[in-house]
Coordinates of C-alpha atoms and ligand atoms in Angstrom, one line a residue:
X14 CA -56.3 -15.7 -3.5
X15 CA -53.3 -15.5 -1.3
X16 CA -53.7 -13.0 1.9
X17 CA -52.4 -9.4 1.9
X18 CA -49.2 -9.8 4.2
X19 CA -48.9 -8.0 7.1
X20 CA -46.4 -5.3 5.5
X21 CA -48.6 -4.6 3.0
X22 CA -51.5 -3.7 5.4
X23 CA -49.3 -1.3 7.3
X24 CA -48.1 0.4 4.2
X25 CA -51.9 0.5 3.3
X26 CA -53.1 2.4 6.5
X27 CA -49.5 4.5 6.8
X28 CA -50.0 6.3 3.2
X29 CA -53.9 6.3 3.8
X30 CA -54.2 8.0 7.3
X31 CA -51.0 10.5 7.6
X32 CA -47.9 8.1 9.0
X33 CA -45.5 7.3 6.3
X34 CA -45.3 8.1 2.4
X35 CA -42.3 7.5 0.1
X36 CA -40.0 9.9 -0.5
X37 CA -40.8 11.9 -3.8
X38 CA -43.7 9.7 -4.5
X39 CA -45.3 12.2 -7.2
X40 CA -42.0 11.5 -8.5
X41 CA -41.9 8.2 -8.4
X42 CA -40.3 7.5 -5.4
X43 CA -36.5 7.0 -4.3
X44 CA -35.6 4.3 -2.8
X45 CA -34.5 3.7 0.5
X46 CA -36.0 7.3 1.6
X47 CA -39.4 7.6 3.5
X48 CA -41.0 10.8 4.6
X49 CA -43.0 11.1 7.7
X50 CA -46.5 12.7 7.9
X51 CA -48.2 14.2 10.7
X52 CA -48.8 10.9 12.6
X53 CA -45.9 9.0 11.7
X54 CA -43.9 12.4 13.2
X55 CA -45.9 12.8 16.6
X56 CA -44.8 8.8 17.1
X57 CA -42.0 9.1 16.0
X58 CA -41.5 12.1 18.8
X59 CA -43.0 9.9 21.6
X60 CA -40.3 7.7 20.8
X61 CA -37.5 9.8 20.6
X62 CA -39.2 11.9 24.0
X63 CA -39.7 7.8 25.7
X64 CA -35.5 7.5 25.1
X65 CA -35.0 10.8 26.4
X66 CA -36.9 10.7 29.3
X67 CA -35.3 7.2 30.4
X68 CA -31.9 6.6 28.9
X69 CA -30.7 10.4 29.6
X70 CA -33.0 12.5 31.3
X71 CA -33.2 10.1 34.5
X72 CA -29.8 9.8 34.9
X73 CA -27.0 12.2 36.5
X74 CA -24.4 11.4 33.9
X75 CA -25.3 11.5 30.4
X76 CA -26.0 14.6 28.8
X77 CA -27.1 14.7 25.2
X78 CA -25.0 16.4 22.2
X79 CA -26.3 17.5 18.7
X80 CA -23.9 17.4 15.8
X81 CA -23.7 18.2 12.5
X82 CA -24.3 15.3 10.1
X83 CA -21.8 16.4 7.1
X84 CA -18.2 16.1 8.7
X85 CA -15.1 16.5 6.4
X86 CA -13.0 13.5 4.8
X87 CA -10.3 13.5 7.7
X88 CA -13.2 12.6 10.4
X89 CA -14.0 9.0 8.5
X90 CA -10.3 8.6 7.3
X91 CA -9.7 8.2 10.7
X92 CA -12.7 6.1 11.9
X93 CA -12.4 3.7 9.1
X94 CA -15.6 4.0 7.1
X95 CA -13.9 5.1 4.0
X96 CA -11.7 2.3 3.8
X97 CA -13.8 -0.5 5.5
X98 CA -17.5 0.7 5.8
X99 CA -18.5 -1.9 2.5
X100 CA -20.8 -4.5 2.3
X101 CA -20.3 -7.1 -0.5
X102 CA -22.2 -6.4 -3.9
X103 CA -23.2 -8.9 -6.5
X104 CA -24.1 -8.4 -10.0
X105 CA -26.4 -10.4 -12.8
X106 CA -24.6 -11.3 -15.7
X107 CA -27.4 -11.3 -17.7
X108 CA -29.9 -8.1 -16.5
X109 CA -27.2 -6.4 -14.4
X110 CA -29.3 -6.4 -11.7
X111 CA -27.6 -6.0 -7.9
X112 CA -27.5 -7.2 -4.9
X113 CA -26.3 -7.3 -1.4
X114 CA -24.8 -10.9 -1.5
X115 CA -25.0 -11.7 2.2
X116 CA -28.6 -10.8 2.2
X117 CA -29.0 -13.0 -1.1
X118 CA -27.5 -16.3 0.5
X119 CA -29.4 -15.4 3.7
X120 CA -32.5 -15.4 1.5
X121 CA -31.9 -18.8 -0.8
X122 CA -30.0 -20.5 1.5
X123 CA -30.8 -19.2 5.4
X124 CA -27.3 -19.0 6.1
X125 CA -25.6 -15.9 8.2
X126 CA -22.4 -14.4 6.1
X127 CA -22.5 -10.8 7.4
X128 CA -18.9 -10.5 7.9
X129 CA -17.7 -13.2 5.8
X130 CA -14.7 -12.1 3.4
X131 CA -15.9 -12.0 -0.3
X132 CA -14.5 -15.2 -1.6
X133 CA -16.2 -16.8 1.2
X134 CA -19.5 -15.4 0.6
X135 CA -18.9 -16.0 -4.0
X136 CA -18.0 -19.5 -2.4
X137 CA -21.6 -19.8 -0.7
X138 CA -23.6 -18.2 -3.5
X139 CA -21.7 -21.3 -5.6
X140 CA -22.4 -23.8 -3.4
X141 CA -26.1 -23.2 -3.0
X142 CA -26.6 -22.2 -6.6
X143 CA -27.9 -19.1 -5.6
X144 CA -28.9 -17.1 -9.1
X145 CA -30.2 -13.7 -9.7
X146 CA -33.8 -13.4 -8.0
X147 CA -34.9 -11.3 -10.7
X148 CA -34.1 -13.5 -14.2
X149 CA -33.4 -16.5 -12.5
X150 CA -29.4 -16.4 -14.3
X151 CA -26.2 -16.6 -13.1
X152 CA -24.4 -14.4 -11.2
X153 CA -21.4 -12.2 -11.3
X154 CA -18.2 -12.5 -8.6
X155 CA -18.7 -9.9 -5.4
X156 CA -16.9 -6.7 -4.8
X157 CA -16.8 -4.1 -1.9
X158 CA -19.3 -1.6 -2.3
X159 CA -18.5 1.6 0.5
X160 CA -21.6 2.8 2.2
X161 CA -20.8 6.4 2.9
X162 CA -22.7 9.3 0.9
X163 CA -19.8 11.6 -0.6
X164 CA -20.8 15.4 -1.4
X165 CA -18.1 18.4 -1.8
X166 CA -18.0 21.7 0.5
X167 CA -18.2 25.1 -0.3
X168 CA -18.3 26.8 -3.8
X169 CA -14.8 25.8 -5.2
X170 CA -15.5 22.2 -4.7
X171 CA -12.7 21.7 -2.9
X172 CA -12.7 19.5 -0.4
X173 CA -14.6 16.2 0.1
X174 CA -17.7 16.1 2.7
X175 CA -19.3 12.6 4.1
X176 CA -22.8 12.1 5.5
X177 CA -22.4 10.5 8.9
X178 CA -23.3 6.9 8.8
X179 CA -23.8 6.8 12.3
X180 CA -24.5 9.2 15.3
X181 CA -21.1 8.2 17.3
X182 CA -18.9 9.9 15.4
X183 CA -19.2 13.1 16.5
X184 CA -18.9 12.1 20.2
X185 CA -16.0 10.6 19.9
X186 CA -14.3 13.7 17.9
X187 CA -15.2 16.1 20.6
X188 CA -14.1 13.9 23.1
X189 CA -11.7 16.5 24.7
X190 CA -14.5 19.5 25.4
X191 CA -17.1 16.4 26.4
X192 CA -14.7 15.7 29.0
X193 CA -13.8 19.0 30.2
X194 CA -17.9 19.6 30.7
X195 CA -17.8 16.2 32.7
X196 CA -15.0 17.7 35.1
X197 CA -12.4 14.9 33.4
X198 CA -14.4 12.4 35.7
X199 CA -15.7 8.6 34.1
X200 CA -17.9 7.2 33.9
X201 CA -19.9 9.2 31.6
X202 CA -22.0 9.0 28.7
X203 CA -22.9 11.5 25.8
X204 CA -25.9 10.6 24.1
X205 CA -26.8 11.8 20.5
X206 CA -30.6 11.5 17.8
X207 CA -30.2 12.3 14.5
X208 CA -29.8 11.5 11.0
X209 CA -27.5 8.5 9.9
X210 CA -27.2 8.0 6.0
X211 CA -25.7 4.4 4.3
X212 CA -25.8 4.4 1.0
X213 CA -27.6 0.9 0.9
X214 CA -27.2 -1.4 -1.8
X215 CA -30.5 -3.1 -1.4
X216 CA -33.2 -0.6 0.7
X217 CA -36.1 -2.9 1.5
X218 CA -38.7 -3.5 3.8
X219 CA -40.3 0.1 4.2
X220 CA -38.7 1.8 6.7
X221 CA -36.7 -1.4 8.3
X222 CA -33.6 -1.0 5.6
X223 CA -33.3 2.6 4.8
X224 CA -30.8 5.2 3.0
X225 CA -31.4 7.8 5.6
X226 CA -32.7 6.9 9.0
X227 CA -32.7 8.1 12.7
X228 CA -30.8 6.6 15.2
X229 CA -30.8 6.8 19.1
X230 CA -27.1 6.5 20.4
X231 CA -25.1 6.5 23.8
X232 CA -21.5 6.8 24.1
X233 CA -20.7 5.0 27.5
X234 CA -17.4 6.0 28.7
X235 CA -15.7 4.4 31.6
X236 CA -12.5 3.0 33.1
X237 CA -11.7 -0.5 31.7
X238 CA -9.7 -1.2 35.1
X239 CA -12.3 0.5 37.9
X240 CA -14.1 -2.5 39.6
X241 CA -17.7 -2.6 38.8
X242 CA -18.8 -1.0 41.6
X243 CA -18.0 2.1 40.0
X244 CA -21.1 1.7 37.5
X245 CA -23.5 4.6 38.5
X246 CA -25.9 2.5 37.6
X247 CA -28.3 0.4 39.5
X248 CA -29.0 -2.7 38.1
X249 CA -32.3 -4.8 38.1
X250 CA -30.9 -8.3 38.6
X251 CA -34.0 -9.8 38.9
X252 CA -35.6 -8.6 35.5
X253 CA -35.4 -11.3 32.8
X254 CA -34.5 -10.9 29.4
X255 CA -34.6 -13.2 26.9
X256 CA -30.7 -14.1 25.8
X257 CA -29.4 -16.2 22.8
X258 CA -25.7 -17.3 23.5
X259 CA -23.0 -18.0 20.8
X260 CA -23.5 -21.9 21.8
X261 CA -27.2 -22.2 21.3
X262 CA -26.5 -20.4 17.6
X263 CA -23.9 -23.1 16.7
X264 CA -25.9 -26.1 18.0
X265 CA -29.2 -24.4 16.1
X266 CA -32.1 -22.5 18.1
X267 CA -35.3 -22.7 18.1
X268 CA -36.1 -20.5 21.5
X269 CA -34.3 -18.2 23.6
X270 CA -33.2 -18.5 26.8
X271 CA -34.9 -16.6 29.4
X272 CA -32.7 -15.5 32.2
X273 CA -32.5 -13.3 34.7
X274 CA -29.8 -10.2 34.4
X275 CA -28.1 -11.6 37.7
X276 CA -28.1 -15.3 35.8
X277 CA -26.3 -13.5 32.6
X278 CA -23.9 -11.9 34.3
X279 CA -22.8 -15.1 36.9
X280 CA -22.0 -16.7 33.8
X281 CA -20.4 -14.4 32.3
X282 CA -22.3 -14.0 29.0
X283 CA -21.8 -10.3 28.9
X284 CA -18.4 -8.0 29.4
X285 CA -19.7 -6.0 31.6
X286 CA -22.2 -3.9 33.7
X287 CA -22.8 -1.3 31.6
X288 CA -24.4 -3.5 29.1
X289 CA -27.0 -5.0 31.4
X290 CA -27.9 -1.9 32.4
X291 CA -29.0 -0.8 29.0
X292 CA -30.5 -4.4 28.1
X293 CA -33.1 -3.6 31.2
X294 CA -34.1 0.1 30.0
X295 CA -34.5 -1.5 26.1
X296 CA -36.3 -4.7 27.8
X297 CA -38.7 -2.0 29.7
X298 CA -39.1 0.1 26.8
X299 CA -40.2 -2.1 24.3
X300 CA -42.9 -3.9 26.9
X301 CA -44.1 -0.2 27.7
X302 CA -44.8 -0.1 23.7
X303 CA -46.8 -2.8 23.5
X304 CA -44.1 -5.4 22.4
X305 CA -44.8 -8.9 23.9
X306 CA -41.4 -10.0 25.4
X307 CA -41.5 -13.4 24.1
X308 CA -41.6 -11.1 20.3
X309 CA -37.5 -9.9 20.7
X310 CA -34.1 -11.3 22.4
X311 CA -30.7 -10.1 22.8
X312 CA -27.9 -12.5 20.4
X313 CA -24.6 -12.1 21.3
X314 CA -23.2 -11.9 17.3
X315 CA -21.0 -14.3 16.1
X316 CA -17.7 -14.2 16.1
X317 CA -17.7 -13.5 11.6
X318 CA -20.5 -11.0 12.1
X319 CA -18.6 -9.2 14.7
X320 CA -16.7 -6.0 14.2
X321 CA -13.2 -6.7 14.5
X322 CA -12.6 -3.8 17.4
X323 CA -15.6 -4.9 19.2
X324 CA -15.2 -6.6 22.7
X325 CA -18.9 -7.9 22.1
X326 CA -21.6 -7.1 20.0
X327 CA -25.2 -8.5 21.3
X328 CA -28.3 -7.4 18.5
X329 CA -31.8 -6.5 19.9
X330 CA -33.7 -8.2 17.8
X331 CA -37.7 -8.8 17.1
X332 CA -39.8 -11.3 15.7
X333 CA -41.3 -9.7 12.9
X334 CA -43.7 -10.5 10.0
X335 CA -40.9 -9.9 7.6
X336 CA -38.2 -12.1 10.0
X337 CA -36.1 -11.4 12.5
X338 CA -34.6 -8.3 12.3
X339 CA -32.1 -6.1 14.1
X340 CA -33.8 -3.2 15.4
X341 CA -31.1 -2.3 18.6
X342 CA -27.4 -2.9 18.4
X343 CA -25.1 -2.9 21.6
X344 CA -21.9 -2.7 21.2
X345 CA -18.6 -3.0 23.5
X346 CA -16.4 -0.4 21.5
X347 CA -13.5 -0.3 24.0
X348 CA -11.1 2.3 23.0
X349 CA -11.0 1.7 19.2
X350 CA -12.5 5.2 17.9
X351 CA -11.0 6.6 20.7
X352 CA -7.4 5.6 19.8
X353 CA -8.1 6.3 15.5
X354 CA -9.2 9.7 16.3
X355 CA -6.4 10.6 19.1
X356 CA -3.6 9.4 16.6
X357 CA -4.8 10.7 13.7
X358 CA -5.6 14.1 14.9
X359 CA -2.4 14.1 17.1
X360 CA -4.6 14.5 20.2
X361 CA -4.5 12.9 23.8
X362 CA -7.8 11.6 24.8
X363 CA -6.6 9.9 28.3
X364 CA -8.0 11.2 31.2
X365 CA -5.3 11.4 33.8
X366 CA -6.1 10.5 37.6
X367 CA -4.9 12.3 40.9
X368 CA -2.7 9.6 41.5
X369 CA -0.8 9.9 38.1
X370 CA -2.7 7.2 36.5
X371 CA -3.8 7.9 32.8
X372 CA -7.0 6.3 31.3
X373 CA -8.0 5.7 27.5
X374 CA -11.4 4.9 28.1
X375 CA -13.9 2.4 27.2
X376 CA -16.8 2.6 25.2
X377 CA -20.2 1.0 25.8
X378 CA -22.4 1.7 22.8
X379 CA -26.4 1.1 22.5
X380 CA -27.7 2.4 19.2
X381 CA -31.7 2.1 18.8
X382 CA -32.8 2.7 15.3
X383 CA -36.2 4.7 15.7
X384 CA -37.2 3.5 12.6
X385 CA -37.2 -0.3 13.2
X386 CA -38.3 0.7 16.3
X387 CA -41.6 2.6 15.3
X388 CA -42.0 -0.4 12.4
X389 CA -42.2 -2.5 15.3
X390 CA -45.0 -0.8 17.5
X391 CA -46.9 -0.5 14.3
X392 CA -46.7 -3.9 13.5
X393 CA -47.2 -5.6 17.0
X394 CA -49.6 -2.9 17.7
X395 CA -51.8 -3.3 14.5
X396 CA -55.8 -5.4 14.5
X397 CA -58.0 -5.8 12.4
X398 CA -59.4 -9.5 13.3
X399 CA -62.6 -8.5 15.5
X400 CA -64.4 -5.0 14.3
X401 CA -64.9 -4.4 10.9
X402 CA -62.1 -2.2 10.6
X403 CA -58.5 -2.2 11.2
X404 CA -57.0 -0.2 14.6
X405 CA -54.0 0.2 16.4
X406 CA -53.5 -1.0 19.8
X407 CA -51.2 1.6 20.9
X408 CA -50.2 2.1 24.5
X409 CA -51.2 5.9 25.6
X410 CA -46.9 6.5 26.3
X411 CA -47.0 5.9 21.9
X412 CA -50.1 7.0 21.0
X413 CA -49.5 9.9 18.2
X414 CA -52.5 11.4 19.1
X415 CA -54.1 11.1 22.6
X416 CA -57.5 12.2 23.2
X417 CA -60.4 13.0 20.4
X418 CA -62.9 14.9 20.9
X419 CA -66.6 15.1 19.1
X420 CA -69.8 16.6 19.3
X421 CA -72.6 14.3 18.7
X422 CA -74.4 16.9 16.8
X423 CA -72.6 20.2 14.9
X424 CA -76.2 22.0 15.8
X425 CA -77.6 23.2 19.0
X426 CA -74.7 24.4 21.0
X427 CA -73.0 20.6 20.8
X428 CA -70.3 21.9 18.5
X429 CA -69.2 24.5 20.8
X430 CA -68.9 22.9 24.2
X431 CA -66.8 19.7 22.7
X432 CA -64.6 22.9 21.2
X433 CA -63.9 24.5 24.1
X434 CA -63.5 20.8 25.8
X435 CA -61.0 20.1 23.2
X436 CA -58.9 23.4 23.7
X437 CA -59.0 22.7 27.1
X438 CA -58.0 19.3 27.1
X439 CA -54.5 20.8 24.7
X440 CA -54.2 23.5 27.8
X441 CA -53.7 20.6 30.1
X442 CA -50.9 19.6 27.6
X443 CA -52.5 16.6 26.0
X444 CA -52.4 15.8 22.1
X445 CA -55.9 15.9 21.0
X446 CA -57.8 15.7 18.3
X447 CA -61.2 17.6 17.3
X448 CA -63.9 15.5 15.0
X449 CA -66.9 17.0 14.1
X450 CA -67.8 15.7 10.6
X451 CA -69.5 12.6 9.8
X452 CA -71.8 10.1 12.5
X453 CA -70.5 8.9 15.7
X454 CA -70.0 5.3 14.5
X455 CA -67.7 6.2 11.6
X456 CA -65.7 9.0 14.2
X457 CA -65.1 6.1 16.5
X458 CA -63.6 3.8 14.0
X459 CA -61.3 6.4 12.2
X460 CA -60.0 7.6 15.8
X461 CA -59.1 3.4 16.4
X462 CA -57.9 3.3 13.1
X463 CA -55.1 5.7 13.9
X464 CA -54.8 4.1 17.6
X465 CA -56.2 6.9 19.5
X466 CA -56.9 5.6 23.2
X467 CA -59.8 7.7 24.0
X468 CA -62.9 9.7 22.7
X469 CA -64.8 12.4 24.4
X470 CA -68.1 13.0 23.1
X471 CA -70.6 16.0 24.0
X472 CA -74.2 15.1 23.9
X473 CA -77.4 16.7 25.1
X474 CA -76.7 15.7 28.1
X475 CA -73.9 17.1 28.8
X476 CA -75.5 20.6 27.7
X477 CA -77.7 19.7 30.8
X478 CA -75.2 19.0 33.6
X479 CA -72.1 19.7 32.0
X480 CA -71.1 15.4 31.9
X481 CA -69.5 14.2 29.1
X482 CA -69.3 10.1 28.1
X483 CA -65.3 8.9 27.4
X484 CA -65.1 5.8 25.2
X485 CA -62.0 3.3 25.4
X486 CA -60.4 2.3 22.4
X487 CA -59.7 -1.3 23.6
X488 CA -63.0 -2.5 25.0
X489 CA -65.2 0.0 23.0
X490 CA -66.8 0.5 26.3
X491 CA -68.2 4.1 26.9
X492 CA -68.9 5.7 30.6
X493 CA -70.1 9.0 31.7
X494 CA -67.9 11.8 33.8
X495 CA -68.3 15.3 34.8
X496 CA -66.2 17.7 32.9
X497 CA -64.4 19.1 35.7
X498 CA -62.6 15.3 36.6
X499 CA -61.9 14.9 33.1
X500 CA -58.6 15.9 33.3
X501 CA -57.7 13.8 36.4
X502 CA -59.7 10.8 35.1
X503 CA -57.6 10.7 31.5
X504 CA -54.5 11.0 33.3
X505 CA -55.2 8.4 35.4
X506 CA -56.2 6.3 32.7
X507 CA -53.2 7.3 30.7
X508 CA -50.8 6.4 33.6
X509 CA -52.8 3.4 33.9
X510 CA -53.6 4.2 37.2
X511 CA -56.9 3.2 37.3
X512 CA -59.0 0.6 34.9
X513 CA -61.7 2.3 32.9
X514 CA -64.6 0.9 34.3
X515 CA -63.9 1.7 37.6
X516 CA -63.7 5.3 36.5
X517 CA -67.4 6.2 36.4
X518 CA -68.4 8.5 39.3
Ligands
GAP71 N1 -23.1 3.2 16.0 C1 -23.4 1.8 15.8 C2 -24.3 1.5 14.7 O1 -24.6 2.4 13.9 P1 -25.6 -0.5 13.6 O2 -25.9 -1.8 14.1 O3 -25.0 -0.3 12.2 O4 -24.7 0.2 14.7 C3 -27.7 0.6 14.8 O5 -26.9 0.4 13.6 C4 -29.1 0.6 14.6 O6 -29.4 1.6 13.6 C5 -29.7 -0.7 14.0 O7 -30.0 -1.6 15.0 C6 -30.9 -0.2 13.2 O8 -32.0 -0.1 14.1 C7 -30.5 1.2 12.8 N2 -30.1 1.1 11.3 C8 -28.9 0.8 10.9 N3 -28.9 0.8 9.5 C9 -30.1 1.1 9.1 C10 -30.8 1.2 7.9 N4 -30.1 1.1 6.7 N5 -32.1 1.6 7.9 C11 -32.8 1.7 9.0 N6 -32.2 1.6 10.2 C12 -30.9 1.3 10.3

């Protein structure tokens, strides 16, 4: 019997306990489109509230936007999706099955043609003898197949409307009001969550290759020719990150490099600053959600999988059960969007200096997918090799739901007190979670099987001197607190500030 992969067992517990379900599944299903239930929301919220908090909220100079996510024909004329936002499609001759056919001869063949023109990538499918995965015949010759969702707006039909297919977009179209809020002064950086929508040729993967997902985005503006000095930003040069250069991926690699940032930037594997700075917040973020970092790397793209405006391009990506996957692109823009929209809309974007100098600026761009992301945590965070029942290992910063709390028994005035804990508890502003059906045992194993860090439970006892005993998640250990330090003790223990044993009074 061959063993249940590790997708499958997330997909298990995400439809079983309240994370993820497919899109119209009464239905059938639609594919490429997930919907998230009540847990699969409140993580995806931490996440979204984690990026807030640290990419914009800590800073003095990015500010978030919220745009609308149908924009009219003119916005992606200009941008280039309509007439360049394709990826190659293949078909069967025989059962007319399709494919993406870079992900095909990435499959068959482990060879990288993202970015490759067409003949190139019909050449590769020849060479390798690459044939439909599905009847095993030959295949067709590739053509461009455009990504953007087309509707029409307003009742006469009369003018075309595109889902965005990323957040940027509408950053770079305001540009001239973002700037006026920002006194006309760079650096600065607009920051965007929301909806993106590609209409995917091949959706796969659960939520890792989706027709509508959220992204994460910052638009990084600054002066190409300030000195660096003139980064707000603070960077930490002695943090390492794990780097794969455009070298190692021509010789073959088998390991990253670890290196400081201060290494990365003395030789000059990076454009600039701005870039290292956001490499340390992703690098922090993803340890804080319980990502080993020897699991993910930045790789500067290739030169064929590179955007042709792009002054750089360097992937975030993980070590996953299902490969290695993208889940955060940064990208050096410089002024390409900037320019499209300024010409075609016959408007100046330059911000002009005291001393009579005028600026098109640059453009630093990370974009974190939240679904990958949240994929991630629950795959890294998932364990089912050592209790009898599967459990997530979620960091309390993650963890959809925070705190649980039961009565040991429904009778006898039990019921009530862990109640009025419990409301108490969601006064204090934590996310918990009242239990009281079932025994103990089998409440302790569904709150770990939906990662929940702590459980309160009221016993006789505590009807006595009003203690109550907290059980960890991770070392199933239980000790005994009064009531009134139980708020101070689970913050503590949330923040990490103390270890649970050493909690007991
Ligand atoms: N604005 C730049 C941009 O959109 P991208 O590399 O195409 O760049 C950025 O996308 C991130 O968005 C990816 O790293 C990934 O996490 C997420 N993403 C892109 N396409 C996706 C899809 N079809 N399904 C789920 N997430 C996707």
């Amino acid at each position: 019997m061959t063993e249940e992969r590790l997708i499958d067992k997330i997909i298990d517990v995400s439809l079983r306990r309240g994370f993820i379900c497919p899109t119209a599944e009464i239905y059938g299903g639609s594919g490429g489109f997930y919907d998230y239930g009540p847990l699969g929301t409140l993580l995806k919220q931490k996440i979204i509230d984690y990026w807030r908090q640290n990419f914009v909220l800590d800073t003095d100079n990015i500010f978030e936007v919220s745009g609308s996510l149908l924009m009219p024909e003119s916005v992606f004329q200009a941008s280039g999706h309509l007439d360049a936002f394709d990826d190659p499609l293949i078909q069967c001759n025989v059962c007319n099955s399709m494919f993406r056919t870079d992900l095909l001869i990435k499959e068959a063949a482990n060879i990288s043609a993202e970015g490759l023109s067409i003949e190139e990538q019909d050449k590769l499918i020849q060479e390798h003898n690459v044939k439909c995965p599905k009847c095993k015949e030959d295949l067709g010759k590739s053509r461009n197949f455009n990504l953007m969702f087309k509707t029409e707006i307003g009742p006469s039909g009369g003018y075309a409307g595109y889902l965005r297919p990323e957040t940027a977009q509408n950053i770079f179209i305001n540009f001239k009001r973002l700037t006026a809020f920002m006194r006309n002064k760079l650096p600065f950086g607009i920051a965007q969550t929301g909806y993106s929508f590609r209409n995917e040729i091949s959706p796969r993967n659960f939520i890792i290759r989706l027709r509508q997902f959220e992204q994460m985005e910052i638009e990084m503006f600054f002066d190409p020719d300030a000195e660096e000095a003139s980064s707000p930003f603070e960077i930490a040069e002695d943090l390492k990150i794990n780097f794969v250069t455009h070298e190692m991926q021509e010789k073959g690699w088998e390991k990253p490099l670890s290196l400081s940032l201060q290494e990365v930037k003395q030789q000059n594997l990076v454009p600039n600053d701005y870039l290292l700075y956001f490499f340390a917040l992703e690098t922090e973020m993803l340890i804080d959600f319980g990502v080993k970092q020897e699991d993910f790397w930045f790789r500067h793209m290739l030169p064929h999988e590179t955007p042709h405006y792009s002054g750089g391009n360097f992937d975030l990506e993980v070590n996953l059960s299902i490969g290695h996957k993208e889940i955060i692109g940064n990208a050096y823009r410089r002024d390409y969007d900037l320019k499209k929209h300024s010409k075609a809309s016959n408007s100046s974007f330059t911000i002009a200096y005291s001393d009579g100098r005028k600026v098109l600026p640059h453009v630093v761009e990370p974009s974190l997918g939240v679904d990958r992301i949240l994929y991630t945590v629950l795959e890294k965070c998932y364990r089912d090799d050592d209790r009898g029942w599967s459990w997530f290992q979620f960091p309390s910063v993650i963890a959809p739901l925070e705190v649980a709390v039961f009565p040991l028994m429904k009778k006898d005035g039990l019921a009530n007190l862990a109640y009025e804990v419990h409301r108490e508890l969601k006064n204090s502003g934590y996310i918990s979670f009242y239990d009281e059906s079932g025994k103990i045992g089998k409440r302790y194993a569904r709150a770990d099987e939906i990662g929940i860090p702590y459980c309160i439970t009221v016993d006789y006892e505590s009807l006595e001197d009003s203690s109550m005993t907290i059980r960890d998640r991770d070392s199933m250990k239980q000790i005994r607190i009064p009531l009134e330090d139980l708020d101070i003790t689970l913050g503590e223990l949330m923040d990490s500030e103390v270890e649970f044993e050493d909690s007991e009074q």
